[in-house]
């Protein structure tokens, strides 16, 4: 499978990118829920689906617990989760308190790895590797154009750039 995309035109006349076309991700309206994920994991490992469901449930509780303590949580092969927030600006340092925090969110930083993409031979005969840093979770994702924009339509979010 591949990540589907459609071509969309920027119709914002105030934008420097006005009139240019961009690839826009198209997603299935359905989410992969814990049950389906557990079924997949069950086929890949020597654990039962019920054990995976219990583990995923406890993973959510564990993340919540450690984020509430102000910790960052690193899941090998996945990435790092931490708390982020916004606050209103105040003139005096003393007025900057917890009450000025307006929103909170979970920040996710995917695990990355270096992938060798080639090498260059230097004038002195030594070899230097060329590499890119890629996100482990998506390094093998391929892309495919689709003409089915229906997958991307959700009632709660307005379409952009059509």
Tab-separated table of C-alpha atoms in Angstrom:
chain	number	residue	atom	x	y	z
A	1	UNK	CA	0.000	0.000	0.000
A	2	UNK	CA	0.984	3.601	-0.326
A	3	UNK	CA	0.089	7.035	0.964
A	4	UNK	CA	-2.427	8.539	-1.463
A	5	UNK	CA	-2.366	12.178	-2.531
A	6	UNK	CA	-4.279	14.539	-4.781
A	7	UNK	CA	-3.084	17.639	-6.600
A	8	UNK	CA	-4.539	20.861	-5.198
A	9	UNK	CA	-4.190	24.405	-6.427
A	10	UNK	CA	-3.484	27.289	-4.064
A	11	UNK	CA	-6.334	29.718	-4.732
A	12	UNK	CA	-5.356	32.237	-2.047
A	13	UNK	CA	-4.605	35.357	-4.094
A	14	UNK	CA	-2.749	36.900	-1.113
A	15	UNK	CA	-0.264	34.034	-0.974
A	16	UNK	CA	3.126	34.040	-2.707
A	17	UNK	CA	2.270	30.492	-3.771
A	18	UNK	CA	-0.956	31.580	-5.505
A	19	UNK	CA	-1.730	29.439	-8.528
A	20	UNK	CA	0.807	26.729	-7.690
A	21	UNK	CA	-0.144	23.091	-7.307
A	22	UNK	CA	0.747	21.004	-4.271
A	23	UNK	CA	0.405	17.375	-3.279
A	24	UNK	CA	-2.168	17.012	-0.489
A	25	UNK	CA	-2.438	13.830	1.562
A	26	UNK	CA	-5.653	11.849	1.266
A	27	UNK	CA	-6.639	9.675	4.209
A	28	UNK	CA	-9.291	7.057	4.710
A	29	UNK	CA	-12.088	8.395	6.916
A	30	UNK	CA	-11.824	5.364	9.195
A	31	UNK	CA	-9.191	5.113	11.894
A	32	UNK	CA	-7.262	1.980	12.672
A	33	UNK	CA	-8.564	1.275	16.165
A	34	UNK	CA	-6.913	-0.689	18.967
A	35	UNK	CA	-8.756	-3.892	18.002
A	36	UNK	CA	-7.426	-3.904	14.437
A	37	UNK	CA	-3.943	-2.923	15.590
A	38	UNK	CA	-4.038	-5.713	18.189
A	39	UNK	CA	-5.076	-8.240	15.547
A	40	UNK	CA	-2.154	-7.215	13.355
A	41	UNK	CA	0.326	-7.345	16.257
A	42	UNK	CA	-1.020	-10.788	17.228
A	43	UNK	CA	-0.062	-12.082	13.779
A	44	UNK	CA	3.445	-10.623	14.084
A	45	UNK	CA	4.287	-11.697	17.637
A	46	UNK	CA	3.702	-14.548	20.050
A	47	UNK	CA	1.040	-12.769	22.099
A	48	UNK	CA	-2.717	-13.036	22.046
A	49	UNK	CA	-4.948	-10.209	20.860
A	50	UNK	CA	-6.420	-9.820	24.360
A	51	UNK	CA	-2.914	-9.313	25.777
A	52	UNK	CA	-2.166	-6.664	23.149
A	53	UNK	CA	-5.436	-4.831	23.907
A	54	UNK	CA	-4.577	-4.841	27.616
A	55	UNK	CA	-1.082	-3.565	26.845
A	56	UNK	CA	-2.338	-0.772	24.569
A	57	UNK	CA	-4.843	0.289	27.235
A	58	UNK	CA	-2.128	0.388	29.873
A	59	UNK	CA	0.183	2.205	27.450
A	60	UNK	CA	-2.344	5.038	27.275
A	61	UNK	CA	-2.622	5.124	31.062
A	62	UNK	CA	1.160	4.995	31.430
A	63	UNK	CA	1.673	7.859	28.979
A	64	UNK	CA	-0.897	9.945	30.848
A	65	UNK	CA	0.766	9.200	34.200
A	66	UNK	CA	4.277	10.184	33.154
A	67	UNK	CA	3.164	13.222	31.125
A	68	UNK	CA	1.293	14.452	34.212
A	69	UNK	CA	4.597	14.175	36.113
A	70	UNK	CA	6.313	16.367	33.508
A	71	UNK	CA	8.345	13.484	32.070
A	72	UNK	CA	9.118	12.774	28.437
A	73	UNK	CA	8.251	9.241	27.289
A	74	UNK	CA	10.427	7.520	24.676
A	75	UNK	CA	9.032	4.442	22.926
A	76	UNK	CA	11.718	2.563	21.025
A	77	UNK	CA	10.911	2.397	17.317
A	78	UNK	CA	8.177	5.023	17.678
A	79	UNK	CA	9.459	8.250	19.207
A	80	UNK	CA	9.165	10.686	22.088
A	81	UNK	CA	5.992	12.082	23.652
A	82	UNK	CA	5.998	15.199	25.832
A	83	UNK	CA	3.669	17.958	26.998
A	84	UNK	CA	3.558	21.229	25.095
A	85	UNK	CA	1.547	24.339	25.845
A	86	UNK	CA	0.907	27.946	24.896
A	87	UNK	CA	0.550	30.922	27.157
A	88	UNK	CA	-0.428	34.549	26.902
A	89	UNK	CA	2.338	37.116	27.066
A	90	UNK	CA	2.594	39.392	30.077
A	91	UNK	CA	4.738	42.440	30.698
A	92	UNK	CA	5.973	41.586	34.188
A	93	UNK	CA	7.855	38.405	35.023
A	94	UNK	CA	5.832	38.008	38.240
A	95	UNK	CA	2.600	37.917	36.228
A	96	UNK	CA	3.771	34.910	34.222
A	97	UNK	CA	2.133	32.100	36.170
A	98	UNK	CA	0.372	28.824	35.466
A	99	UNK	CA	-2.832	30.832	35.013
A	100	UNK	CA	-1.387	32.373	31.823
A	101	UNK	CA	-1.198	28.932	30.165
A	102	UNK	CA	-4.014	28.810	27.622
A	103	UNK	CA	-3.726	25.485	25.798
A	104	UNK	CA	-1.995	22.187	26.325
A	105	UNK	CA	-1.182	19.425	23.895
A	106	UNK	CA	0.895	16.301	23.454
A	107	UNK	CA	3.969	16.818	21.294
A	108	UNK	CA	5.332	13.866	19.362
A	109	UNK	CA	8.838	13.634	17.933
A	110	UNK	CA	9.249	10.536	15.763
A	111	UNK	CA	12.323	8.385	16.168
A	112	UNK	CA	14.853	9.051	13.419
A	113	UNK	CA	17.738	7.137	11.922
A	114	UNK	CA	20.520	7.832	9.466
A	115	UNK	CA	20.123	6.089	6.125
A	116	UNK	CA	23.091	5.907	3.757
A	117	UNK	CA	22.089	7.101	0.274
A	118	UNK	CA	25.469	7.041	-1.424
A	119	UNK	CA	29.109	7.848	-1.067
A	120	UNK	CA	31.633	10.301	-2.397
A	121	UNK	CA	35.307	9.611	-2.957
A	122	UNK	CA	37.386	12.564	-1.838
A	123	UNK	CA	40.502	13.789	-3.637
A	124	UNK	CA	42.698	12.097	-1.025
A	125	UNK	CA	41.050	8.733	-1.774
A	126	UNK	CA	39.003	8.574	1.413
A	127	UNK	CA	35.306	7.847	1.158
A	128	UNK	CA	32.600	9.983	2.703
A	129	UNK	CA	29.119	8.558	3.053
A	130	UNK	CA	26.124	10.626	2.045
A	131	UNK	CA	23.095	10.067	4.240
A	132	UNK	CA	19.713	11.425	5.128
A	133	UNK	CA	17.993	11.443	8.474
A	134	UNK	CA	14.632	9.744	8.148
A	135	UNK	CA	11.775	9.096	10.498
A	136	UNK	CA	11.835	5.392	11.336
A	137	UNK	CA	8.055	4.991	11.215
A	138	UNK	CA	7.700	6.326	7.671
A	139	UNK	CA	11.015	5.639	5.943
A	140	UNK	CA	9.471	3.005	3.666
A	141	UNK	CA	6.264	4.882	2.802
A	142	UNK	CA	5.660	5.205	-0.929
A	143	UNK	CA	3.340	7.729	-2.552
A	144	UNK	CA	0.634	7.304	-5.157
A	145	UNK	CA	-1.618	9.863	-6.813
A	146	UNK	CA	-5.339	9.270	-6.502
A	147	UNK	CA	-8.350	11.000	-7.979
A	148	UNK	CA	-10.620	9.972	-5.120
A	149	UNK	CA	-10.879	13.034	-2.910
A	150	UNK	CA	-13.911	11.552	-1.134
A	151	UNK	CA	-11.566	9.844	1.310
A	152	UNK	CA	-10.341	13.248	2.471
A	153	UNK	CA	-13.709	14.788	3.257
A	154	UNK	CA	-14.717	14.925	6.904
A	155	UNK	CA	-17.733	16.869	8.147
A	156	UNK	CA	-15.806	18.463	11.032
A	157	UNK	CA	-12.968	19.977	9.000
A	158	UNK	CA	-13.329	22.334	6.051
A	159	UNK	CA	-11.431	21.492	2.891
A	160	UNK	CA	-8.471	23.716	2.093
A	161	UNK	CA	-6.874	24.798	-1.136
A	162	UNK	CA	-9.391	23.188	-3.521
